Short mmCIF file of C-alpha atoms and ligand atoms in Angstrom, two decimals:
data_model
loop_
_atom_site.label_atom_id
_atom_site.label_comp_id
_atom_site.label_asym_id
_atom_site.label_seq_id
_atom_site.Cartn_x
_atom_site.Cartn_y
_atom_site.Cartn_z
CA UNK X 753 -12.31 -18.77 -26.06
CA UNK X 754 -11.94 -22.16 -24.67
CA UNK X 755 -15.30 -24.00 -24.83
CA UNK X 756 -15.30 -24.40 -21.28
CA UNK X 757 -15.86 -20.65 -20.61
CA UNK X 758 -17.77 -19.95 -23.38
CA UNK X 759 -20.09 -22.55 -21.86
CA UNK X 760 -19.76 -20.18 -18.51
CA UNK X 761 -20.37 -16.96 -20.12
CA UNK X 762 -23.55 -18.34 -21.89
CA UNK X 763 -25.53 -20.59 -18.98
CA UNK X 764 -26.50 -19.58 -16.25
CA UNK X 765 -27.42 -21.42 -12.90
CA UNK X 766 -27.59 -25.39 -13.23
CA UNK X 767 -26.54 -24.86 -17.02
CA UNK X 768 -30.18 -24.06 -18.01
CA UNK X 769 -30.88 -20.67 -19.87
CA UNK X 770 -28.87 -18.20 -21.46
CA UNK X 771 -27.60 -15.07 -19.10
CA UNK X 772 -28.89 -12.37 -20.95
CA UNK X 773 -30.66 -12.66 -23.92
CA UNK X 774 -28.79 -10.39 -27.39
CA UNK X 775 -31.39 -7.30 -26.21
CA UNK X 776 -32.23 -3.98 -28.51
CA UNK X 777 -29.37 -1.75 -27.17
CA UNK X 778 -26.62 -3.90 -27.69
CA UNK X 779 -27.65 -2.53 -31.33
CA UNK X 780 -27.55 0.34 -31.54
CA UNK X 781 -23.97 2.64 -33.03
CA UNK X 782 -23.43 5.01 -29.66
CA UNK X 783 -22.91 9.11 -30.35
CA UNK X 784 -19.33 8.33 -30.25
CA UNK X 785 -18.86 6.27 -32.74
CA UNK X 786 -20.77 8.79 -35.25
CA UNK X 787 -18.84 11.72 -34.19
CA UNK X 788 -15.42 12.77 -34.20
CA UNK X 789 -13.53 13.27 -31.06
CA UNK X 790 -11.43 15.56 -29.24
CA UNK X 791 -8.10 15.92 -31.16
CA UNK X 792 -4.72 15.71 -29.43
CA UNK X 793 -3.40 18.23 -27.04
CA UNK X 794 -6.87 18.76 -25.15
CA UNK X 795 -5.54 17.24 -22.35
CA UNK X 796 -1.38 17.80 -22.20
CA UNK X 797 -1.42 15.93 -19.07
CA UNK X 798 -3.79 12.89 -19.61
CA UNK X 799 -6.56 12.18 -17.07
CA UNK X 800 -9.17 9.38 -16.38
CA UNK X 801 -12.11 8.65 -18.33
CA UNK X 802 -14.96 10.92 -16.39
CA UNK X 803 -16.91 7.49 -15.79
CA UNK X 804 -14.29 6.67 -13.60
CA UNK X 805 -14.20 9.68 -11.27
CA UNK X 806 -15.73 7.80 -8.19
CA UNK X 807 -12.06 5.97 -8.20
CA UNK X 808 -10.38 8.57 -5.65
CA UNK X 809 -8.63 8.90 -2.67
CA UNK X 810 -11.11 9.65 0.04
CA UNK X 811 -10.60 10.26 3.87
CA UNK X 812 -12.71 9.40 7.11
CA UNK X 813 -13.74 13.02 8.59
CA UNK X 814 -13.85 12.08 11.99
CA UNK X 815 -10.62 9.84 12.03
CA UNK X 816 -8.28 12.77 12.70
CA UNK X 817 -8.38 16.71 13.88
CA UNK X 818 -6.92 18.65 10.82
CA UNK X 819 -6.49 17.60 7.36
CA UNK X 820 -2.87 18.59 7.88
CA UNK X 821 -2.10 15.69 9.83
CA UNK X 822 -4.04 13.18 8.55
CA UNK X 823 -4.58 10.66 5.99
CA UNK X 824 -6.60 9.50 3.32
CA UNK X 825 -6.81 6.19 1.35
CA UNK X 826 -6.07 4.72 -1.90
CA UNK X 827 -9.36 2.75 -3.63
CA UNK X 828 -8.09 -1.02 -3.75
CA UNK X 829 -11.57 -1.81 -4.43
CA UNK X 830 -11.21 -0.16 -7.63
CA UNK X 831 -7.73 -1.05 -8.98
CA UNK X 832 -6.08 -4.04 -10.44
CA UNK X 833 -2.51 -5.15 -11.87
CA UNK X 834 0.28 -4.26 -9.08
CA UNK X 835 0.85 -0.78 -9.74
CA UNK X 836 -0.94 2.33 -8.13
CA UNK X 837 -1.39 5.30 -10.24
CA UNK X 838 0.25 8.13 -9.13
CA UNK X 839 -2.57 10.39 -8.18
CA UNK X 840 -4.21 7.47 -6.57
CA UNK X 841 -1.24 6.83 -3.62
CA UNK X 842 -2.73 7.43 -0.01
CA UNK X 843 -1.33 10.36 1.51
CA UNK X 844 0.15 10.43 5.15
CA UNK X 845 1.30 13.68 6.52
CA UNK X 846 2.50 15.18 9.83
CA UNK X 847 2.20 18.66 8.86
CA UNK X 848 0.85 19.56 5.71
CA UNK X 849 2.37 18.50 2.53
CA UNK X 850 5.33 20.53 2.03
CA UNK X 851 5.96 22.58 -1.80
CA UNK X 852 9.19 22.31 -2.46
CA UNK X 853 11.29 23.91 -5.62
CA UNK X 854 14.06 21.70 -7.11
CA UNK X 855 16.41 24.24 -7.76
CA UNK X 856 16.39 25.37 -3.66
CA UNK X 857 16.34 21.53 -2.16
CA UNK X 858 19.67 20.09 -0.73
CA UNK X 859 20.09 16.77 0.43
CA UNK X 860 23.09 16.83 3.32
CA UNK X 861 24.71 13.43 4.99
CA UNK X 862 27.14 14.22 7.59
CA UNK X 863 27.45 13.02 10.99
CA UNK X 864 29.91 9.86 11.55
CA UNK X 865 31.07 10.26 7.73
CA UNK X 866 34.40 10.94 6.32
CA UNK X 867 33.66 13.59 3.44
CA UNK X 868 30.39 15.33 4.53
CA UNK X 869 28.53 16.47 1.36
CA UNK X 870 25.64 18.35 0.41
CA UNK X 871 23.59 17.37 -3.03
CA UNK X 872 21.67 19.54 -4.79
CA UNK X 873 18.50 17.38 -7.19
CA UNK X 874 21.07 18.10 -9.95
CA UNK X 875 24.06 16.68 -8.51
CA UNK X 876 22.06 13.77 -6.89
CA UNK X 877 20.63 12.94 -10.95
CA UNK X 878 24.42 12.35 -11.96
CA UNK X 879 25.11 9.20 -9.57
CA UNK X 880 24.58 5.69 -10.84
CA UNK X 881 20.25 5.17 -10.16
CA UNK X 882 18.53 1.79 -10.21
CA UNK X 883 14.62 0.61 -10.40
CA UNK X 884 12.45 -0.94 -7.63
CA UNK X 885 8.65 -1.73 -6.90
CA UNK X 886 7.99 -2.08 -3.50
CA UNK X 887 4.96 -1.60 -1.52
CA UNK X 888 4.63 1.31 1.40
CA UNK X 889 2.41 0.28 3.90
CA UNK X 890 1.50 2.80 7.33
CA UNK X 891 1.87 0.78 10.33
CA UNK X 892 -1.64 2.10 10.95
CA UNK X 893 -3.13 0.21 8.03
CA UNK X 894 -6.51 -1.44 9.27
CA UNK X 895 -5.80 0.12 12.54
CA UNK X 896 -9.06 1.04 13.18
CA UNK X 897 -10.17 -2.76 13.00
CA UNK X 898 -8.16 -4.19 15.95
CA UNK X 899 -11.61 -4.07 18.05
CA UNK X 900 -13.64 -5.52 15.67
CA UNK X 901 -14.99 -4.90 12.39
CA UNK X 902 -15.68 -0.83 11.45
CA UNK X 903 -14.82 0.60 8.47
CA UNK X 904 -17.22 -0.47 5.25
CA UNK X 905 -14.64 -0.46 2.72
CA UNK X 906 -11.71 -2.31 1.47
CA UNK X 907 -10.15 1.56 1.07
CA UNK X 908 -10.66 2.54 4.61
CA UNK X 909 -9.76 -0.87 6.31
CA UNK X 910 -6.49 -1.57 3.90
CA UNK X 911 -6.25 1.15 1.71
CA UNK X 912 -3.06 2.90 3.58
CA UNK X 913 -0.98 1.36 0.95
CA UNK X 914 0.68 2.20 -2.34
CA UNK X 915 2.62 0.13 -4.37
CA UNK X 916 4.86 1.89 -7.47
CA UNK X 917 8.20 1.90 -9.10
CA UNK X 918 10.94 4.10 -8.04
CA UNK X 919 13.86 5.58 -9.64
CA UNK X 920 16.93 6.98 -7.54
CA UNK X 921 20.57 6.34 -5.48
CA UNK X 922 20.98 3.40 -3.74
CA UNK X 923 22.04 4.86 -0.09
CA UNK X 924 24.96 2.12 -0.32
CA UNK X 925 26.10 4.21 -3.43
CA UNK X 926 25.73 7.65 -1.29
CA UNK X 927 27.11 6.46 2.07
CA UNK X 928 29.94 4.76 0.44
CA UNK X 929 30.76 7.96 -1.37
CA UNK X 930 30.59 9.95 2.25
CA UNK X 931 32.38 7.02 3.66
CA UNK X 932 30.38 5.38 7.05
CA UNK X 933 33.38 5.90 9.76
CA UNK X 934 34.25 2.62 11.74
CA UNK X 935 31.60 2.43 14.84
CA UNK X 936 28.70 3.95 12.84
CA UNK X 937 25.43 2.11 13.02
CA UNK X 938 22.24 4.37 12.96
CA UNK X 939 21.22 6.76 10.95
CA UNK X 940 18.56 9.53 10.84
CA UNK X 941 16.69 10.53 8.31
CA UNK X 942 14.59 14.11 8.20
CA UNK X 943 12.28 15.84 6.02
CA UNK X 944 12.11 19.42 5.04
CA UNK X 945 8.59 19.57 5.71
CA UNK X 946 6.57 21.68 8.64
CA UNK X 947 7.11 18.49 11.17
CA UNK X 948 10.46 18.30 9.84
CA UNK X 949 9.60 14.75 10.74
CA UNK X 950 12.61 12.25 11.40
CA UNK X 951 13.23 8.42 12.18
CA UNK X 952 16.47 7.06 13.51
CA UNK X 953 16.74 3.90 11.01
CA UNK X 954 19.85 1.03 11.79
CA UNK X 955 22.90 1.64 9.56
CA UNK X 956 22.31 -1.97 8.51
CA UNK X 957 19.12 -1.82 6.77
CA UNK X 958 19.96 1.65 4.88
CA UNK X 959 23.23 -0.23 3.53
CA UNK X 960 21.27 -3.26 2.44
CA UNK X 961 18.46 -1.77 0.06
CA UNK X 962 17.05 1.64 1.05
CA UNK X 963 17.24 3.94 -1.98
CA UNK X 964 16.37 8.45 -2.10
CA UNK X 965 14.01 8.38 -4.94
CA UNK X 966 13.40 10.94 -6.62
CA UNK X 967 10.45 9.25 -9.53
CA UNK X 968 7.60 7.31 -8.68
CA UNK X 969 6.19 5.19 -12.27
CA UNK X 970 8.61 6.97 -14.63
CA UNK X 971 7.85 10.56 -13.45
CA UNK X 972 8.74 13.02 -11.00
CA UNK X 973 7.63 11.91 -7.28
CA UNK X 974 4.18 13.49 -6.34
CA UNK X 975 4.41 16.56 -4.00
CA UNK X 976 2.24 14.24 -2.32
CA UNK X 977 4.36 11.52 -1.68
CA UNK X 978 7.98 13.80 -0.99
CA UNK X 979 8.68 15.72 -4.19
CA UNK X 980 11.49 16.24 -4.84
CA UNK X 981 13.20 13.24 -2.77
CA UNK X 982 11.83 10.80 -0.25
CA UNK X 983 13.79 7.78 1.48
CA UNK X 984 12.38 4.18 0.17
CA UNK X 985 13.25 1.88 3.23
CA UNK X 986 11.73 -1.22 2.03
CA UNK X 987 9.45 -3.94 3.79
CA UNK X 988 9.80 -1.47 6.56
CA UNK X 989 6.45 0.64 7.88
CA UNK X 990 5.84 3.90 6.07
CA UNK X 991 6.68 6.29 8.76
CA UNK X 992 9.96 5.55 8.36
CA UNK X 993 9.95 6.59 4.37
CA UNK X 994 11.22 10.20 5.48
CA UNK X 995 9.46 12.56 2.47
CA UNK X 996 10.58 16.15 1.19
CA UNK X 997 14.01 14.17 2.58
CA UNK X 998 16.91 16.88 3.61
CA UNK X 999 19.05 15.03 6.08
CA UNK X 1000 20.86 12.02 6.86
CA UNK X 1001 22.81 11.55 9.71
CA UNK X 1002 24.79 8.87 10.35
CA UNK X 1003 26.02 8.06 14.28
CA UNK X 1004 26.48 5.86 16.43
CA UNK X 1005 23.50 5.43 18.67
CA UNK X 1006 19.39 6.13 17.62
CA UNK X 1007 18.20 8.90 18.32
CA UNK X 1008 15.36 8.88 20.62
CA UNK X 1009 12.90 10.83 18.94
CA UNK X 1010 9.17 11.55 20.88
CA UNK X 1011 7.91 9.36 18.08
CA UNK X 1012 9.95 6.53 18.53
CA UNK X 1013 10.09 6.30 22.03
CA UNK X 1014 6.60 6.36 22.42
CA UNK X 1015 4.38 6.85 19.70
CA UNK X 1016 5.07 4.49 17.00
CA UNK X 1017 4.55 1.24 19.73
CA UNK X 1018 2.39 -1.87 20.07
CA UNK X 1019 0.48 -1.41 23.19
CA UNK X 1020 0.19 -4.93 24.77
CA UNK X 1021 -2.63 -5.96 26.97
CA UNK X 1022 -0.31 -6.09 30.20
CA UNK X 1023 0.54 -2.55 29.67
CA UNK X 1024 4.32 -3.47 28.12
CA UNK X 1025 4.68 -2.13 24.34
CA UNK X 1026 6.28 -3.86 21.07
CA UNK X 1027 9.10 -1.26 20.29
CA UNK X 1028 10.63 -0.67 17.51
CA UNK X 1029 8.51 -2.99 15.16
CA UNK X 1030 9.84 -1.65 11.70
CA UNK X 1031 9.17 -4.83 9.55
CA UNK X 1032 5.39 -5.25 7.71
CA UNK X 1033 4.41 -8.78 8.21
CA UNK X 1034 2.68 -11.26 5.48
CA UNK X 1035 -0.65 -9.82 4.85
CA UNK X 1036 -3.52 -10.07 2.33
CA UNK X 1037 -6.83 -8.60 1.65
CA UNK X 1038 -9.88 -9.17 -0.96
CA UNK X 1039 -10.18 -6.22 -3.00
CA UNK X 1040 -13.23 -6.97 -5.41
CA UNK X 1041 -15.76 -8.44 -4.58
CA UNK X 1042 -15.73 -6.00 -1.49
CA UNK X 1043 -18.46 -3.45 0.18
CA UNK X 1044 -17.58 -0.70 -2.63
CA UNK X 1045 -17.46 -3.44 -5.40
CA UNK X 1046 -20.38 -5.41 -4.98
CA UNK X 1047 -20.95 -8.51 -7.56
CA UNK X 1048 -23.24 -7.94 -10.70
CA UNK X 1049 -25.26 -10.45 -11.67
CA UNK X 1050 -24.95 -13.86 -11.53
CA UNK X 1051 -22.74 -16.33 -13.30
CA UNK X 1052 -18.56 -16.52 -13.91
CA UNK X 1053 -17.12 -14.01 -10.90
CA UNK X 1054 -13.03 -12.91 -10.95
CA UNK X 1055 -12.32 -12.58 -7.26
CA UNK X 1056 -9.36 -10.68 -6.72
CA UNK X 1057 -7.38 -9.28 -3.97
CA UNK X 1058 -3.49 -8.16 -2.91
CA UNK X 1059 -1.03 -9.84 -0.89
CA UNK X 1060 2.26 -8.22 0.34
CA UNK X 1061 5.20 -9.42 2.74
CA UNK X 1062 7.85 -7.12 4.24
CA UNK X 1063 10.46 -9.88 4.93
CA UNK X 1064 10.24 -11.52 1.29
CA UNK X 1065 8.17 -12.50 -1.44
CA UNK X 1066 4.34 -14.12 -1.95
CA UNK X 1067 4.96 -17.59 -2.03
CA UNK X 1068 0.92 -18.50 -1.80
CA UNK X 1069 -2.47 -17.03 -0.88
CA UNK X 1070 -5.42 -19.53 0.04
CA UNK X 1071 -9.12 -18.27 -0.36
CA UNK X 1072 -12.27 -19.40 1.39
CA UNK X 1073 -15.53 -18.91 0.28
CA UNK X 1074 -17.41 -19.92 3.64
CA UNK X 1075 -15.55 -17.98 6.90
CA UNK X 1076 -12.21 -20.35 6.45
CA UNK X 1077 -13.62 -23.40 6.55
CA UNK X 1078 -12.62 -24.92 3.47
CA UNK X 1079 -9.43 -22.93 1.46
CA UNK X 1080 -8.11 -23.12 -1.95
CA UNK X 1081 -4.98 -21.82 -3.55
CA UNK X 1082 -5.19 -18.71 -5.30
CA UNK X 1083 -3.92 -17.93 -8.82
CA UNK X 1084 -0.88 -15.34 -8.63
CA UNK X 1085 -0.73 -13.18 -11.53
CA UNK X 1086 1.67 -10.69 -13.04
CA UNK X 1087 4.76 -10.07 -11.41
CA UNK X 1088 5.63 -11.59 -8.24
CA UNK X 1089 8.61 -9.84 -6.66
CA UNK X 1090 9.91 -9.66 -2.90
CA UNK X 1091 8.59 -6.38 -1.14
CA UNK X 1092 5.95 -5.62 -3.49
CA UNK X 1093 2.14 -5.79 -3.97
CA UNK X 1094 1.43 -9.29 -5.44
CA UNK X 1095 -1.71 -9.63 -7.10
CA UNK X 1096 -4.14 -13.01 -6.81
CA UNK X 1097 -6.95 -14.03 -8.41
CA UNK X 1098 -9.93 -16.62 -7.83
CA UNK X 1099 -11.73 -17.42 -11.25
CA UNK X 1100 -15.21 -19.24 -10.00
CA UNK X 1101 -19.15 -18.28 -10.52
CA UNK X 1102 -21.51 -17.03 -8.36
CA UNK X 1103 -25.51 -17.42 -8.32
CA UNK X 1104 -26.77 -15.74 -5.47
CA UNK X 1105 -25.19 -17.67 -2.57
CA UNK X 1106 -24.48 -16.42 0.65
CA UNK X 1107 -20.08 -15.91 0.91
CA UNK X 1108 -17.89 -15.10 3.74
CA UNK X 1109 -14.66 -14.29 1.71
CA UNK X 1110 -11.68 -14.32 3.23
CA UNK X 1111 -7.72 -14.56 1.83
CA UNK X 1112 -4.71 -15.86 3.81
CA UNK X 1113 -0.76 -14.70 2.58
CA UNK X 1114 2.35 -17.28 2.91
CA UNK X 1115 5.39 -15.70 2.13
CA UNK X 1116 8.83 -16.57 1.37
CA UNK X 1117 9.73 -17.05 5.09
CA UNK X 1118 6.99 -19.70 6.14
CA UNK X 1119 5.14 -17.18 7.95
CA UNK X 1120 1.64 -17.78 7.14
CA UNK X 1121 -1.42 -14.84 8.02
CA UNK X 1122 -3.16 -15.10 10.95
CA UNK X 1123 -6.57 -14.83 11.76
CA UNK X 1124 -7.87 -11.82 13.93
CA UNK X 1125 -8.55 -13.92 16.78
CA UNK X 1126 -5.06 -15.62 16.77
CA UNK X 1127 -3.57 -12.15 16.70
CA UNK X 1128 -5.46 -10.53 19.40
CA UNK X 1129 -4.88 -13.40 21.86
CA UNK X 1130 -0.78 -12.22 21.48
CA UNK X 1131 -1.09 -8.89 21.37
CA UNK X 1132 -4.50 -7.60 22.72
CA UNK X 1133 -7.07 -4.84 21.87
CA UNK X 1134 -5.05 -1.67 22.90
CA UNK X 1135 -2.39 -2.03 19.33
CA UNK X 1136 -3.44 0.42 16.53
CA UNK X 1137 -0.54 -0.57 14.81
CA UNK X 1138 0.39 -4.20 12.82
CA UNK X 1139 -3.05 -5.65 12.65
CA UNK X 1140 -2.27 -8.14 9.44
CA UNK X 1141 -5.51 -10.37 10.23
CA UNK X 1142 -7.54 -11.84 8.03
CA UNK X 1143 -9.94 -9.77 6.38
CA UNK X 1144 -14.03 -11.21 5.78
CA UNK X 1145 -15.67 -9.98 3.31
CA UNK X 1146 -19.85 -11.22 3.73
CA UNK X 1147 -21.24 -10.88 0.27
CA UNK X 1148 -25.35 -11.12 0.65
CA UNK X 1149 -27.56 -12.82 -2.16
CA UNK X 1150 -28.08 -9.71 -3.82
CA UNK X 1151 -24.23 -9.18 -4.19
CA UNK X 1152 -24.07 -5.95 -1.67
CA UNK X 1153 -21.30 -6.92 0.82
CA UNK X 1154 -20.21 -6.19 4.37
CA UNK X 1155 -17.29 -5.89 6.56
CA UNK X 1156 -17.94 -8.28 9.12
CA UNK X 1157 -16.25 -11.36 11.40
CA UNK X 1158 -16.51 -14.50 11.99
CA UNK X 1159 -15.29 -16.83 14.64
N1 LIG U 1530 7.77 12.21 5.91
C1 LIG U 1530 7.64 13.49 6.29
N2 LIG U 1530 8.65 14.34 6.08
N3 LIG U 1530 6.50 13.93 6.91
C2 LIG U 1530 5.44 13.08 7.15
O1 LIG U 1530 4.42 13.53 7.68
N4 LIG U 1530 4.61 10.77 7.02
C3 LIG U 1530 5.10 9.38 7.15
C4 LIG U 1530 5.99 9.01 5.97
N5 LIG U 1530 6.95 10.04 5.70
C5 LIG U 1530 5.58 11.71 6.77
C6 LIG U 1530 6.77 11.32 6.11
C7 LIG U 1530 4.07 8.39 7.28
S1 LIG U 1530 3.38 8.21 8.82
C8 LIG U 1530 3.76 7.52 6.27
S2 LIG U 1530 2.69 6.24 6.52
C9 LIG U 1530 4.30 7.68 4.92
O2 LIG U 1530 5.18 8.80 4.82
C10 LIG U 1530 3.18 7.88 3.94
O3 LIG U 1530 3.67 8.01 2.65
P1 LIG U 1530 2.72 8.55 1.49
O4 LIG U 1530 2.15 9.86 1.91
O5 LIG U 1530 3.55 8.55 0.26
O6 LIG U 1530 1.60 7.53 1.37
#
């Protein structure tokens, strides 16, 4: 331990007295180290320690009408690294979440293609398959925040995001194989669930990097999240990541689905709409210290948080401890690759003062978060979707914190 944070971990405010004083129960041998444990096979599929089972996905009971089409959200306050666990994604569906058997699913392109095929899971497995994290966000992410600050939780104001690694097909290897006839430049994708929900997507994108996945973090995709195939269209919002996927259709023109003609739009205050918005902007939020993950006790505090960019990679977050007056550059740790969740760090100490913690994304572009104020006087107060403000975190003197803003 360098001598600079051993003198952290052992002072506390104004370099006086020790923190905590060597007390009886550090001690004492626990029951578990005097017993022998559960042998192997208890658990064939592992699951988290029972002192973590507050770490779930929860949902907001009055957000939406049935829990068929609704959402919940993943606990950012309670997660670190890049990667969500698998039972931990938020879930988005239309209709329910559909059950699908392997054996039964097809996967058919036709439409503007030369050789029209249709995959079974098995026939899909034997094409050429690559690796990719990348980050879903819902367009809806924080959408309930556009009028001002609601939700008391880094999970229910950001947590309609997932971030894992998939295996599959590039669509560039499956399209070429149908071979895209000259004039093509849309394609729809549709899922075999009860909305049998689609999105027209341009022919463009799909060639450059979307991907059918089929694993999410070395195993099979969730039923949650598409099993047994779900389009990866990276960058892009998640409503376009068609799950349970069945069909792609490749033509010439969009197709004007209710959903994209009106739904999935950017109300502006003048009464015109955004339209077709696909790409997630730079955006970044505190995670811990955060209204579910208050500080304990005073002394050397890890402040920690996400940052994400649909059109590239992280190139810097800033961090201010007073409401964005003063910022300083974050630490980016672990991997930092375009289109994924990039994790950043603040290593500083804390003894009792009053924060307003905020974080602020650059990415690879230039493009540099804005506040909530800057956004709003662009697009208004009517948007639910693309609110990629800054996020302020208050943390009080007793480390409880609250979702507030300033400015
Ligand atoms: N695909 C189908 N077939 N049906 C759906 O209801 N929901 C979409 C998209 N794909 C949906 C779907 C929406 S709105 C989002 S935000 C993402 O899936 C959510 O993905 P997730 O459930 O893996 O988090």
């Amino acid at each position: 331990m360098s001598p600079r944070l051993s003198r952290r971990l052992m002072l506390g405010a104004g370099g006086a007295a020790a923190v905590r004083p060597v007390a009886a129960e550090d001690d004492v041998i626990p029951e578990w180290s005097r017993t022998l444990g559960e042998g192997v096979d208890q658990h064939p599929y592992g699951k988290p320690s029972i002192h973590e089972k507050a770490v779930i996905r929860r949902d907001v009971g009055w957000l939406t009408a049935s829990p068929q089409s609704s959402v919940n959200f993943t606990p950012l306050h309670a997660l670190d690294g890049i990667i969500t666990p698998n039972g931990l994604c938020f879930e988005r569906h239309h209709g329910g979440m559909a059950d699908i058997d392997p054996a039964r699913h097809r996967l058919m392109i036709h439409g503007m293609v030369e050789r029209p095929v249709v995959l079974t899971m098995a026939e899909l497995k034997r094409l050429p398959r690559v690796n990719r994290i990348y980050f879903l966000e819902c367009a809806a992410n924080s959408g309930m925040e556009w009028r001002g600050a609601q939700l008391n939780g880094v999970q229910f104001t950001h947590g309609m995001i997932h971030n894992v690694m998939y295996t599959g097909v590039t669509l560039r290897t499956l399209l070429d194989a149908a071979g895209v006839k000259p004039g093509a430049a849309w394609m729809l994708a549709e899922g075999a669930d009860a909305a049998g929900m689609d999105r027209s997507i341009p022919l463009g994108k799909a060639l450059d990097d979307c991907m059918v996945a089929f694993a999410q973090n070395g195993e099979a995709l969730r039923p949650e999240q598409g099993y047994p195939l779900r389009l990866v269209v990276p960058g892009w919002q998640g409503n376009m990541w068609v799950k349970w996927l069945r069909r792609l259709k490749i033509g010439d023109a969009p197709w004007h689905t209710r959903e994209e003609t009106s739904k999935y739009t950017d109300l502006l205050a003048d009464g015109r709409a955004r339209r077709f918005t696909w790409v997630m902007d730079a955006k970044s939020v505190i995670t811990a210290p955060s209204p579910q993950a208050p500080v304990v006790g005073h002394g050397p505090l890890v402040i920690s948080g996400i940052a994400w960019s649909g059109r590239g990679t992280i190139s810097r977050v800033d961090v201010s401890l007073d409401g964005g007056r003063n910022w300083r550059e974050a630490r980016l740790d672990g991997p930092v690759l375009p289109l994924s969740m990039t994790r950043f760090y603040v290593d500083t100490e804390w003894h009792g003062q009053e924060m307003l913690l905020q974080s602020r994304a650059h990415d690879s572009t230039g493009y540099v978060q804005p506040t909530k104020a800057e956004l709003r006087k662009i697009r208004g107060l009517n948007s639910i979707y693309h609110n990629n403000g800054i996020q302020t975190w208050l943390i009080r003197p007793n480390g409880e914190s609250e979702n507030v803003e300033v400015g």
